[in-house]
Coordinates of C-alpha atoms and ligand atoms in Angstrom, one line a residue:
M851 CA 122.8 117.4 92.4
E852 CA 119.6 116.5 90.7
H853 CA 119.1 113.0 89.4
N854 CA 116.8 112.0 86.7
S855 CA 116.3 108.6 88.2
S856 CA 113.0 107.6 89.4
N857 CA 112.0 107.3 93.1
F858 CA 108.5 106.1 93.6
I859 CA 108.9 106.2 97.4
R860 CA 109.6 109.9 97.3
N861 CA 106.3 110.4 95.4
I862 CA 104.4 108.5 98.1
I863 CA 105.9 110.5 100.9
K864 CA 105.2 113.7 99.1
E865 CA 101.5 112.7 98.7
D866 CA 101.3 111.7 102.4
I867 CA 102.6 115.1 103.4
E868 CA 100.4 117.0 101.0
S869 CA 97.2 115.1 102.0
G870 CA 98.0 115.7 105.7
K871 CA 98.3 112.0 106.4
H872 CA 101.6 112.7 108.1
K873 CA 103.0 115.9 109.5
E874 CA 106.5 114.5 109.9
I875 CA 108.3 111.7 108.2
I876 CA 110.2 109.2 110.3
T877 CA 112.3 106.5 108.6
R878 CA 114.7 104.0 110.0
F879 CA 117.8 102.1 108.9
P880 CA 117.5 98.7 110.6
P881 CA 120.7 96.6 110.1
E882 CA 121.1 93.3 111.8
P883 CA 124.5 93.5 113.5
N884 CA 125.8 90.2 112.1
G885 CA 128.4 91.6 109.7
Y886 CA 129.8 94.8 108.2
L887 CA 127.7 97.0 106.0
H888 CA 128.1 96.7 102.2
I889 CA 127.3 99.0 99.4
G890 CA 123.8 97.6 99.2
H891 CA 123.2 98.8 102.7
A892 CA 124.7 102.2 101.6
K893 CA 121.8 102.4 99.2
S894 CA 119.3 101.7 101.9
I895 CA 121.0 104.3 104.1
V896 CA 120.9 106.9 101.3
I897 CA 117.3 106.2 100.7
N898 CA 116.2 106.3 104.3
F899 CA 118.2 109.2 105.5
G900 CA 118.0 111.0 102.2
L901 CA 114.2 111.0 102.0
A902 CA 113.8 112.0 105.7
D903 CA 116.3 114.9 105.1
E904 CA 114.5 116.0 102.0
F905 CA 111.2 116.3 103.9
N906 CA 112.7 117.6 107.2
G907 CA 112.0 114.4 108.9
K908 CA 114.0 112.0 111.1
T909 CA 115.8 108.8 110.7
N910 CA 116.6 106.3 113.5
L911 CA 119.5 103.9 113.4
R912 CA 118.0 100.7 114.8
F913 CA 119.9 97.6 115.3
D914 CA 117.7 94.6 114.5
D915 CA 119.3 92.4 117.1
T916 CA 116.8 89.6 117.5
N917 CA 119.2 86.8 116.6
P918 CA 121.8 86.7 119.4
S919 CA 123.8 83.8 118.1
K920 CA 125.1 85.7 115.1
E921 CA 125.4 89.2 116.4
D922 CA 128.4 91.0 117.9
Q923 CA 129.4 94.4 119.3
E924 CA 132.2 94.7 116.7
Y925 CA 129.5 94.8 114.0
V926 CA 127.5 97.4 116.0
D927 CA 130.6 99.7 116.2
S928 CA 131.5 99.3 112.5
I929 CA 127.9 100.0 111.4
K930 CA 127.8 103.3 113.4
E931 CA 131.2 104.3 112.0
D932 CA 130.1 103.6 108.4
V933 CA 126.8 105.4 108.6
Q934 CA 128.5 108.5 110.0
W935 CA 131.3 108.3 107.4
L936 CA 128.7 108.1 104.6
G937 CA 127.6 111.5 105.9
F938 CA 124.4 110.8 107.8
E939 CA 123.3 111.6 111.3
W940 CA 120.6 109.6 113.0
D941 CA 118.0 111.0 115.3
S942 CA 118.0 108.2 117.8
M943 CA 120.2 105.1 118.0
L944 CA 118.0 102.2 119.1
Y945 CA 118.1 98.5 119.6
A946 CA 115.2 96.1 118.8
S947 CA 116.2 94.4 122.0
N948 CA 115.1 97.5 124.0
Y949 CA 111.6 96.5 123.1
F950 CA 111.7 92.8 124.2
D951 CA 109.4 93.5 127.1
E952 CA 106.9 95.3 125.0
M953 CA 107.0 92.6 122.3
Y954 CA 106.4 89.9 125.0
K955 CA 103.4 91.8 126.2
R956 CA 102.0 92.1 122.7
A957 CA 102.5 88.4 122.2
I958 CA 100.4 87.7 125.3
L959 CA 97.8 90.0 124.0
L960 CA 97.7 87.9 120.8
I961 CA 97.3 84.7 122.9
K962 CA 94.5 86.3 124.9
K963 CA 92.7 87.2 121.6
E964 CA 93.2 83.6 120.4
K965 CA 95.5 84.9 117.7
A966 CA 98.5 83.0 118.9
Y967 CA 99.3 79.5 120.2
V968 CA 102.2 77.5 121.5
D969 CA 103.1 74.7 119.1
D970 CA 105.1 71.5 119.9
L971 CA 105.8 70.5 116.4
T972 CA 109.4 70.3 115.3
A973 CA 110.8 72.8 112.8
E974 CA 110.7 70.1 110.2
Q975 CA 107.1 69.2 110.9
I976 CA 106.1 72.8 110.8
R977 CA 107.7 73.1 107.4
E978 CA 105.9 69.9 106.2
F979 CA 102.5 71.1 107.6
R980 CA 102.9 74.4 105.9
G981 CA 102.1 73.0 102.4
S982 CA 103.2 74.7 99.3
L983 CA 102.0 77.2 96.7
T984 CA 99.8 74.5 95.2
E985 CA 98.8 72.7 98.4
P986 CA 97.1 74.2 101.4
G987 CA 98.7 73.8 104.8
K988 CA 97.6 71.4 107.5
E989 CA 96.6 72.6 111.0
S990 CA 98.9 71.6 113.9
P991 CA 97.3 69.4 116.4
Y992 CA 98.3 72.0 119.0
R993 CA 96.5 74.8 117.3
N994 CA 93.4 74.8 119.5
R995 CA 95.0 74.8 122.9
S996 CA 93.1 76.9 125.4
I997 CA 94.1 80.5 126.2
E998 CA 95.1 79.4 129.7
E999 CA 97.3 76.6 128.5
N1000 CA 99.0 78.9 125.9
L1001 CA 99.6 81.5 128.5
D1002 CA 101.1 79.0 130.9
L1003 CA 103.3 77.4 128.2
F1004 CA 104.5 80.7 126.8
E1005 CA 105.5 81.9 130.3
R1006 CA 107.3 78.7 130.9
M1007 CA 109.1 79.1 127.5
K1008 CA 110.2 82.5 128.8
N1009 CA 111.3 81.0 132.1
G1010 CA 113.7 78.6 130.4
E1011 CA 111.8 75.3 131.0
F1012 CA 112.2 74.2 127.4
E1013 CA 115.0 73.2 125.1
N1014 CA 115.9 75.1 121.9
G1015 CA 113.5 74.1 119.2
S1016 CA 111.1 72.2 121.4
K1017 CA 108.3 74.8 121.4
V1018 CA 107.4 77.9 119.4
L1019 CA 104.7 80.6 119.6
R1020 CA 102.8 80.9 116.3
A1021 CA 100.4 83.5 115.0
K1022 CA 97.0 81.9 114.4
I1023 CA 96.1 83.2 111.0
D1024 CA 95.1 80.9 108.1
M1025 CA 96.7 77.6 107.2
S1026 CA 95.0 77.7 103.8
S1027 CA 96.1 81.2 102.8
P1028 CA 97.5 81.5 99.3
N1029 CA 100.3 83.6 101.0
L1030 CA 102.5 81.1 102.7
N1031 CA 103.7 83.8 105.1
L1032 CA 100.2 83.9 106.6
R1033 CA 100.1 80.1 107.4
D1034 CA 100.5 80.5 111.1
P1035 CA 104.1 82.0 111.1
V1036 CA 106.3 81.4 114.0
I1037 CA 106.7 84.5 116.1
Y1038 CA 108.8 83.4 119.0
R1039 CA 111.3 80.7 119.4
V1040 CA 113.4 79.3 122.3
S1041 CA 117.1 80.1 122.1
H1042 CA 119.3 79.7 125.1
A1043 CA 121.9 82.3 123.9
E1044 CA 123.6 85.2 125.5
H1045 CA 122.5 88.5 123.9
H1046 CA 125.0 91.3 123.4
N1047 CA 122.6 93.8 124.9
T1048 CA 120.2 91.9 127.2
G1049 CA 122.7 89.3 128.4
D1050 CA 120.9 86.2 129.7
K1051 CA 117.6 87.9 130.5
W1052 CA 115.8 86.2 127.7
C1053 CA 115.8 82.7 126.3
I1054 CA 113.0 83.3 123.9
Y1055 CA 113.5 85.7 121.0
P1056 CA 110.9 87.2 118.6
M1057 CA 111.1 86.4 114.9
Y1058 CA 111.8 89.1 112.3
D1059 CA 108.3 89.2 110.9
F1060 CA 106.8 89.8 114.3
A1061 CA 109.5 92.0 115.7
H1062 CA 110.0 94.4 112.8
P1063 CA 106.5 95.8 112.5
L1064 CA 106.4 96.3 116.3
E1065 CA 109.7 98.1 116.3
D1066 CA 108.5 100.4 113.5
A1067 CA 105.2 101.0 115.3
I1068 CA 106.8 101.7 118.7
E1069 CA 109.1 104.3 117.1
G1070 CA 106.4 105.9 115.1
I1071 CA 108.0 105.1 111.8
T1072 CA 105.8 106.4 109.0
H1073 CA 107.5 104.8 106.0
S1074 CA 109.2 101.5 106.7
I1075 CA 111.4 101.0 103.6
C1076 CA 112.9 97.6 102.8
T1077 CA 113.8 95.5 99.9
T1078 CA 111.5 93.5 97.6
E1079 CA 112.1 90.1 99.2
F1080 CA 109.7 91.3 101.9
E1081 CA 106.9 92.2 99.6
D1082 CA 105.1 89.0 100.3
H1083 CA 105.5 89.6 104.0
R1084 CA 103.7 92.9 103.9
P1085 CA 100.2 91.3 104.7
L1086 CA 101.8 89.8 107.8
Y1087 CA 103.4 93.1 108.7
D1088 CA 100.0 94.7 108.6
W1089 CA 98.4 91.9 110.5
V1090 CA 100.9 92.2 113.3
V1091 CA 100.4 95.9 113.6
A1092 CA 96.7 95.6 113.6
E1093 CA 96.2 92.6 115.9
C1094 CA 98.8 93.8 118.4
E1095 CA 96.7 97.0 118.5
M1096 CA 99.6 99.3 117.9
E1097 CA 98.7 103.0 118.1
N1098 CA 101.0 104.1 115.3
V1099 CA 100.4 102.4 112.0
P1100 CA 103.6 102.3 109.9
R1101 CA 103.5 101.3 106.2
Q1102 CA 106.0 99.1 104.5
Y1103 CA 107.4 100.0 101.0
E1104 CA 109.8 97.8 99.1
F1105 CA 112.5 98.7 96.5
G1106 CA 114.8 96.4 94.5
R1107 CA 118.1 95.4 96.0
L1108 CA 121.3 96.7 94.6
N1109 CA 123.7 94.2 93.1
I1110 CA 127.0 94.9 91.4
T1111 CA 128.9 92.7 88.9
N1112 CA 132.1 90.9 89.8
T1113 CA 131.5 90.9 93.6
V1114 CA 129.1 89.4 96.1
M1115 CA 126.5 91.3 98.1
S1116 CA 125.4 89.4 101.1
K1117 CA 126.8 89.5 104.6
R1118 CA 126.8 85.7 104.7
K1119 CA 129.0 85.4 101.7
L1120 CA 131.2 88.3 102.7
K1121 CA 131.7 86.6 106.1
Q1122 CA 132.8 83.4 104.3
L1123 CA 135.4 85.3 102.4
V1124 CA 136.7 86.7 105.6
D1125 CA 136.5 83.6 107.7
E1126 CA 138.1 81.4 105.1
G1127 CA 140.9 83.8 104.5
Y1128 CA 140.2 84.8 100.9
V1129 CA 140.6 88.4 102.0
D1130 CA 142.3 90.2 104.8
G1131 CA 139.3 91.1 106.9
W1132 CA 136.0 92.9 106.3
D1133 CA 137.8 96.1 105.4
D1134 CA 140.0 94.5 102.7
P1135 CA 140.1 97.0 99.9
R1136 CA 138.7 94.3 97.5
M1137 CA 135.5 93.9 99.6
P1138 CA 132.3 95.8 98.6
T1139 CA 131.8 96.7 102.2
V1140 CA 131.7 100.3 103.2
S1141 CA 134.8 99.9 105.2
G1142 CA 136.6 98.1 102.3
L1143 CA 135.6 100.8 99.9
R1144 CA 136.8 103.5 102.4
R1145 CA 140.1 101.7 102.8
R1146 CA 140.4 101.3 99.0
G1147 CA 139.9 105.1 98.7
Y1148 CA 136.3 105.6 97.7
T1149 CA 134.8 108.8 99.0
P1150 CA 131.4 109.2 100.7
E1151 CA 130.5 111.6 97.9
A1152 CA 131.3 109.0 95.2
I1153 CA 129.2 106.3 96.9
R1154 CA 126.3 108.6 97.5
E1155 CA 126.2 109.8 93.9
F1156 CA 126.5 106.3 92.6
V1157 CA 123.7 105.0 94.7
K1158 CA 121.4 107.9 93.7
E1159 CA 122.1 107.3 90.1
T1160 CA 121.0 103.6 90.5
G1161 CA 117.6 105.0 91.3
V1162 CA 114.8 103.6 93.5
S1163 CA 112.5 101.1 91.7
K1164 CA 110.9 97.8 92.3
N1165 CA 113.5 95.9 90.1
S1166 CA 116.7 94.7 91.7
G1167 CA 119.0 95.3 88.8
T1168 CA 122.6 94.3 88.6
V1169 CA 124.8 97.3 88.0
E1170 CA 128.2 97.2 86.3
S1171 CA 131.1 97.7 88.7
A1172 CA 132.4 100.2 86.1
M1173 CA 129.6 102.5 87.1
L1174 CA 130.8 102.7 90.7
E1175 CA 134.3 103.3 89.4
H1176 CA 133.0 106.1 87.2
F1177 CA 131.7 108.0 90.2
V1178 CA 134.9 107.9 92.2
R1179 CA 136.9 109.0 89.2
E1180 CA 134.5 111.9 88.7
D1181 CA 134.8 112.9 92.4
L1182 CA 138.6 112.7 92.5
K1183 CA 139.2 114.3 89.1
L1184 CA 139.5 117.9 90.5
K1185 CA 140.5 117.0 94.0
A1186 CA 143.4 114.6 93.7
L1187 CA 146.9 115.9 93.3
R1188 CA 148.6 114.5 90.2
T1189 CA 152.0 113.2 90.9
M1190 CA 154.5 110.7 89.5
G1191 CA 155.0 107.2 90.9
I1192 CA 157.0 104.4 89.4
L1193 CA 155.4 101.0 90.0
R1194 CA 158.0 98.8 88.3
P1195 CA 161.3 100.7 88.3
L1196 CA 164.0 100.8 85.7
K1197 CA 167.0 103.0 86.3
V1198 CA 168.1 105.5 83.8
V1199 CA 171.5 107.3 83.9
I1200 CA 171.5 110.6 82.0
T1201 CA 175.2 110.4 80.9
N1202 CA 175.6 114.1 79.9
Y1203 CA 174.0 115.5 83.0
P1204 CA 176.6 116.9 85.4
E1205 CA 177.4 114.6 88.3
G1206 CA 176.2 115.8 91.7
Q1207 CA 173.9 118.5 90.3
V1208 CA 170.3 118.6 91.3
E1209 CA 167.8 121.1 89.9
M1210 CA 164.3 121.8 90.9
L1211 CA 161.5 121.7 88.3
D1212 CA 158.0 123.2 88.4
A1213 CA 155.2 120.7 88.2
E1214 CA 151.5 121.6 88.1
N1215 CA 149.4 119.8 90.7
N1216 CA 146.3 119.4 88.7
P1217 CA 146.1 120.8 85.1
E1218 CA 142.3 120.6 85.3
N1219 CA 142.2 122.6 88.6
P1220 CA 144.8 125.4 88.4
E1221 CA 143.9 126.5 91.9
M1222 CA 145.8 123.5 93.2
G1223 CA 149.0 125.3 92.3
T1224 CA 152.4 123.8 91.6
R1225 CA 155.1 122.0 93.4
Q1226 CA 158.9 121.6 92.9
I1227 CA 160.4 118.2 92.0
P1228 CA 164.1 117.4 91.9
F1229 CA 165.8 116.2 88.7
S1230 CA 169.4 114.9 88.5
R1231 CA 171.6 112.4 86.7
E1232 CA 169.8 109.2 87.7
I1233 CA 166.1 108.7 87.5
Y1234 CA 163.6 105.8 87.6
I1235 CA 161.1 105.1 84.8
E1236 CA 158.7 102.3 84.3
Q1237 CA 160.1 99.1 82.9
D1238 CA 157.5 98.9 80.2
D1239 CA 158.4 102.4 78.9
F1240 CA 161.4 100.8 77.3
M1241 CA 161.5 98.1 74.6
E1242 CA 164.6 96.7 73.0
N1243 CA 162.6 95.6 69.9
P1244 CA 159.5 97.8 69.8
P1245 CA 156.5 97.1 67.6
K1246 CA 155.3 99.8 65.2
K1247 CA 153.6 102.7 66.9
Y1248 CA 155.5 102.2 70.1
F1249 CA 156.6 105.8 70.9
R1250 CA 158.3 105.4 74.2
L1251 CA 162.0 104.6 74.7
F1252 CA 163.9 102.2 72.5
P1253 CA 167.5 102.4 71.2
G1254 CA 167.9 105.7 69.4
N1255 CA 164.5 107.1 70.2
E1256 CA 163.8 110.3 72.0
V1257 CA 160.8 111.0 74.4
R1258 CA 159.7 113.8 76.7
L1259 CA 160.1 113.4 80.4
K1260 CA 157.0 114.9 82.0
H1261 CA 157.8 118.3 83.5
A1262 CA 161.5 117.9 82.5
Y1263 CA 163.5 117.4 79.3
F1264 CA 163.7 115.3 76.2
I1265 CA 165.9 112.3 76.7
K1266 CA 167.3 109.9 74.0
C1267 CA 168.1 106.3 74.6
E1268 CA 171.8 105.6 73.7
E1269 CA 172.4 102.3 75.4
F1270 CA 170.8 99.6 77.5
I1271 CA 172.4 97.2 80.0
K1272 CA 171.3 93.6 80.7
D1273 CA 171.9 91.3 83.6
E1274 CA 173.0 87.7 83.2
E1275 CA 169.4 86.5 82.6
G1276 CA 168.9 88.9 79.8
N1277 CA 166.7 91.4 81.7
V1278 CA 167.2 95.1 80.9
V1279 CA 168.4 96.6 84.2
E1280 CA 169.6 100.1 83.2
L1281 CA 169.4 102.6 80.4
H1282 CA 171.9 105.2 79.4
C1283 CA 170.4 108.2 77.9
T1284 CA 171.4 111.7 77.0
Y1285 CA 169.3 114.8 77.6
D1286 CA 169.0 118.0 75.6
P1287 CA 169.1 121.1 77.9
E1288 CA 167.3 123.2 75.3
T1289 CA 164.1 121.1 75.7
K1290 CA 163.3 122.0 79.2
S1291 CA 159.5 121.9 79.9
G1292 CA 157.9 125.3 80.2
T1293 CA 160.5 127.2 78.2
G1294 CA 158.5 127.1 75.0
F1295 CA 160.9 124.9 73.1
T1296 CA 159.6 124.2 69.6
G1297 CA 162.7 123.0 67.8
R1298 CA 161.4 119.4 67.3
K1299 CA 158.7 117.1 68.4
V1300 CA 158.6 113.8 70.1
K1301 CA 155.7 111.4 70.1
G1302 CA 155.9 110.0 73.6
T1303 CA 155.8 111.5 77.1
I1304 CA 156.7 109.3 80.0
H1305 CA 156.9 109.8 83.8
W1306 CA 159.8 109.4 86.1
V1307 CA 161.1 110.0 89.6
D1308 CA 164.5 111.4 90.6
A1309 CA 166.5 108.4 91.9
S1310 CA 168.6 110.3 94.4
Q1311 CA 165.6 111.5 96.4
A1312 CA 162.9 109.0 95.5
V1313 CA 160.8 107.5 98.4
P1314 CA 160.4 103.8 98.2
A1315 CA 156.7 102.9 98.1
E1316 CA 154.4 99.9 98.0
F1317 CA 151.6 99.8 95.5
R1318 CA 148.6 97.4 95.9
L1319 CA 146.9 96.8 92.7
Y1320 CA 143.4 95.4 92.6
E1321 CA 141.2 93.5 90.2
P1322 CA 137.6 92.4 90.7
L1323 CA 137.2 89.9 93.5
I1324 CA 134.8 87.5 91.7
K1325 CA 135.0 86.2 88.2
D1326 CA 131.3 86.5 87.3
E1327 CA 131.5 85.2 83.8
E1328 CA 133.5 82.1 84.9
L1329 CA 131.0 81.5 87.7
E1330 CA 128.0 81.8 85.4
A1331 CA 129.5 79.5 82.9
A1332 CA 130.2 76.9 85.6
E1333 CA 126.7 77.2 86.9
Q1334 CA 125.2 76.9 83.4
S1335 CA 127.2 73.8 82.7
G1336 CA 125.5 72.2 85.7
E1337 CA 128.7 72.0 87.7
E1338 CA 128.6 71.9 91.5
T1339 CA 130.1 75.3 92.2
T1340 CA 130.0 78.3 94.5
F1341 CA 131.3 81.8 94.3
L1342 CA 134.3 80.7 96.4
D1343 CA 135.5 78.6 93.4
H1344 CA 135.7 81.8 91.3
V1345 CA 137.6 84.2 93.5
N1346 CA 140.0 86.0 91.2
P1347 CA 143.5 84.8 92.0
N1348 CA 144.9 88.1 90.7
S1349 CA 142.6 90.3 92.7
L1350 CA 145.6 91.6 94.7
Q1351 CA 149.0 92.3 93.2
I1352 CA 151.7 94.0 95.2
V1353 CA 154.6 95.9 93.6
Q1354 CA 157.5 97.9 95.1
G1355 CA 158.4 101.2 93.4
F1356 CA 159.2 104.8 94.1
V1357 CA 157.3 108.1 94.5
E1358 CA 158.4 111.8 94.5
P1359 CA 160.3 113.0 97.6
N1360 CA 157.4 115.3 98.7
M1361 CA 155.3 112.1 99.3
K1362 CA 157.3 111.5 102.5
D1363 CA 154.6 113.2 104.6
V1364 CA 151.5 111.6 103.2
K1365 CA 148.7 110.7 105.7
A1366 CA 146.2 107.9 105.8
H1367 CA 143.5 108.4 103.2
D1368 CA 145.4 111.1 101.2
K1369 CA 144.4 110.5 97.6
F1370 CA 146.6 111.0 94.5
Q1371 CA 146.5 110.5 90.8
F1372 CA 149.7 108.8 89.7
F1373 CA 150.3 110.0 86.2
R1374 CA 149.3 107.4 83.6
H1375 CA 148.4 104.8 86.3
G1376 CA 145.2 105.8 88.2
Y1377 CA 143.9 107.1 91.5
F1378 CA 145.5 105.8 94.7
N1379 CA 144.7 106.0 98.4
V1380 CA 147.2 106.0 101.3
D1381 CA 146.4 102.8 103.1
P1382 CA 145.3 103.6 106.7
K1383 CA 146.6 100.4 108.2
N1384 CA 150.0 99.6 106.7
S1385 CA 151.4 102.9 105.4
T1386 CA 154.4 104.4 107.3
P1387 CA 156.4 107.6 106.7
E1388 CA 159.4 105.5 105.6
K1389 CA 157.4 103.5 103.2
P1390 CA 154.0 104.7 102.1
V1391 CA 151.5 102.1 100.9
F1392 CA 149.2 103.1 98.1
N1393 CA 145.9 101.3 97.3
L1394 CA 144.8 101.5 93.7
I1395 CA 141.3 103.0 93.8
V1396 CA 140.6 103.0 90.2
S1397 CA 142.5 103.1 86.9
L1398 CA 142.3 106.2 84.7
K1399 CA 140.4 105.0 81.8
S1400 CA 137.1 103.3 81.2
S1401 CA 134.8 102.6 78.3
F1402 CA 131.9 103.1 80.7
K1403 CA 129.4 105.8 79.7
L1404 CA 126.6 107.0 81.9
Ligands
LIG1776 P1 122.4 90.7 103.6 O1 121.6 89.8 102.8 O2 123.6 91.3 102.9 O3 122.8 90.1 104.9 P2 120.3 91.9 104.9 O4 119.1 92.4 104.1 O5 120.1 90.6 105.6 O6 121.5 91.9 103.9 P3 120.1 93.8 107.0 O7 121.1 94.1 108.1 O8 118.9 93.1 107.4 O9 120.8 92.9 105.9 O10 119.8 95.1 106.2 C1 119.5 96.3 106.6 C2 118.8 97.1 105.6 O11 119.5 97.2 104.4 C3 117.5 96.3 105.2 O12 116.4 97.3 105.1 C4 117.8 95.8 103.8 O13 116.6 95.7 103.1 C5 118.8 96.8 103.3 N1 119.7 96.1 102.3 C6 120.4 95.0 102.5 N2 121.0 94.6 101.3 C7 120.7 95.5 100.4 C8 120.9 95.7 99.0 N3 121.8 94.9 98.3 N4 120.4 96.8 98.3 C9 119.6 97.6 99.0 N5 119.3 97.5 100.3 C10 119.8 96.5 101.0
LIG1777 MG1 119.3 89.9 107.2

């Protein structure tokens, strides 16, 4: 599918190929394994893998695992699963930690070139000495240590002689640079932490700004694509590659992050939602994680098309969540079987239908896609309809059931409401209706018209089912209003209390054999996915993917 949306990085790559600067394009997707991937990462995946595919290049999946205290194998596994599920294949799977020896050597090279020094200032002092946008930085008193002393101290840092935070290795660049990132950035720190890959081999770890360009250079990455918060780091990226005398010279390009309304898009915040029990894990269907969207029922196609439509530009715009919904609706429209499910059941007895009789009716599986064929559904004396398809005292223009009114039952007959029964609390618990055998669907009956068509499920064979209905996780407007009023507040104060609602209803008997991730359109309700964790053959569980209608226009 062609997209009109801009992609300035594609143009750069095209020029680089045409000018002969690169014969082959190599990109990488470099997640830090400190959480599950979210749809913002999906955008980065689509860009990196997509561009390499387009130009017959390669993409590495590289775990940027330089911060052992926050990283975990569970995250590594989930990231691999998600990238594959999105439909991409990596050329090599790599870990930044595989290059720790090489990085250490390059750090020593910097020391020998008097381009790096061991500093004893505390983190707080380093921050103080850095200055600000309006004030130049101050040089550390340790800045002019001799090469020998630096080599000795750095080795002893590596050997575990120093406490966390007591010493760092800093690049020696320029404390008065207008770019704060160049004011002698820290490139190695002491951290006595087990690493998921290298165990206890290291107690010093490279900082992102030092590690990342080296990783890219070692792998021969041609275009290192990241998000705009790293734009100001690019001079440092180039400095590291040049001063470390790397053979391959990768170039960094930045695009704007993807944000979506009514949710949060940061692993740190998503982890808080998980850890503090606001949601049921990283793959909770309300989460904007790839695994949450998958469990909700989103398809890789829908996510890819959505991401492409958001384009690649320098601006990090916030996209309406309705746009994401639009793409899954589009994808499922012709694929999902259209069936009937009752979310809030009300029993109807069809008093003039013979007791004990069951007939099978033809129902088309998808009127927009006739190739999907038809199925047979039972009809008998007792059925379930939705509670809100009956009103005792309807307002004007209510065309569904009320005393004396006639409606069409989808795929079946006209029925007319004769009587309703209430329980002691005054709730309507049962309707008595009559049907007209002449009005059978598909027989071409034209005798009279009715204004309403409602759905139903045969009560004698209905399968009990659970429906999980979702609303947006975060109330954006409420959060913004609170922030603007100057209130102390965080997104956690504005988690939507109605983000999950569970109802117990019924589905057609042929839904007994549904499998995890089967997707359906329940007539008049929306698209639903069979929950992969909690659904059973006795009682299927359906997650609402998206409702049917939207005012969203592309
Ligand atoms: P988060 O802030 O959610 O933790 P991150 O940038 O720290 O995200 P990484 O694991 O470092 O997460 O990200 C891997 C890649 O995904 C990076 O290249 C990053 O730029 C990209 N990425 C992360 N979030 C987004 C987003 N919202 N939109 C586009 N790309 C993103
Ligand atoms: Mg990060």
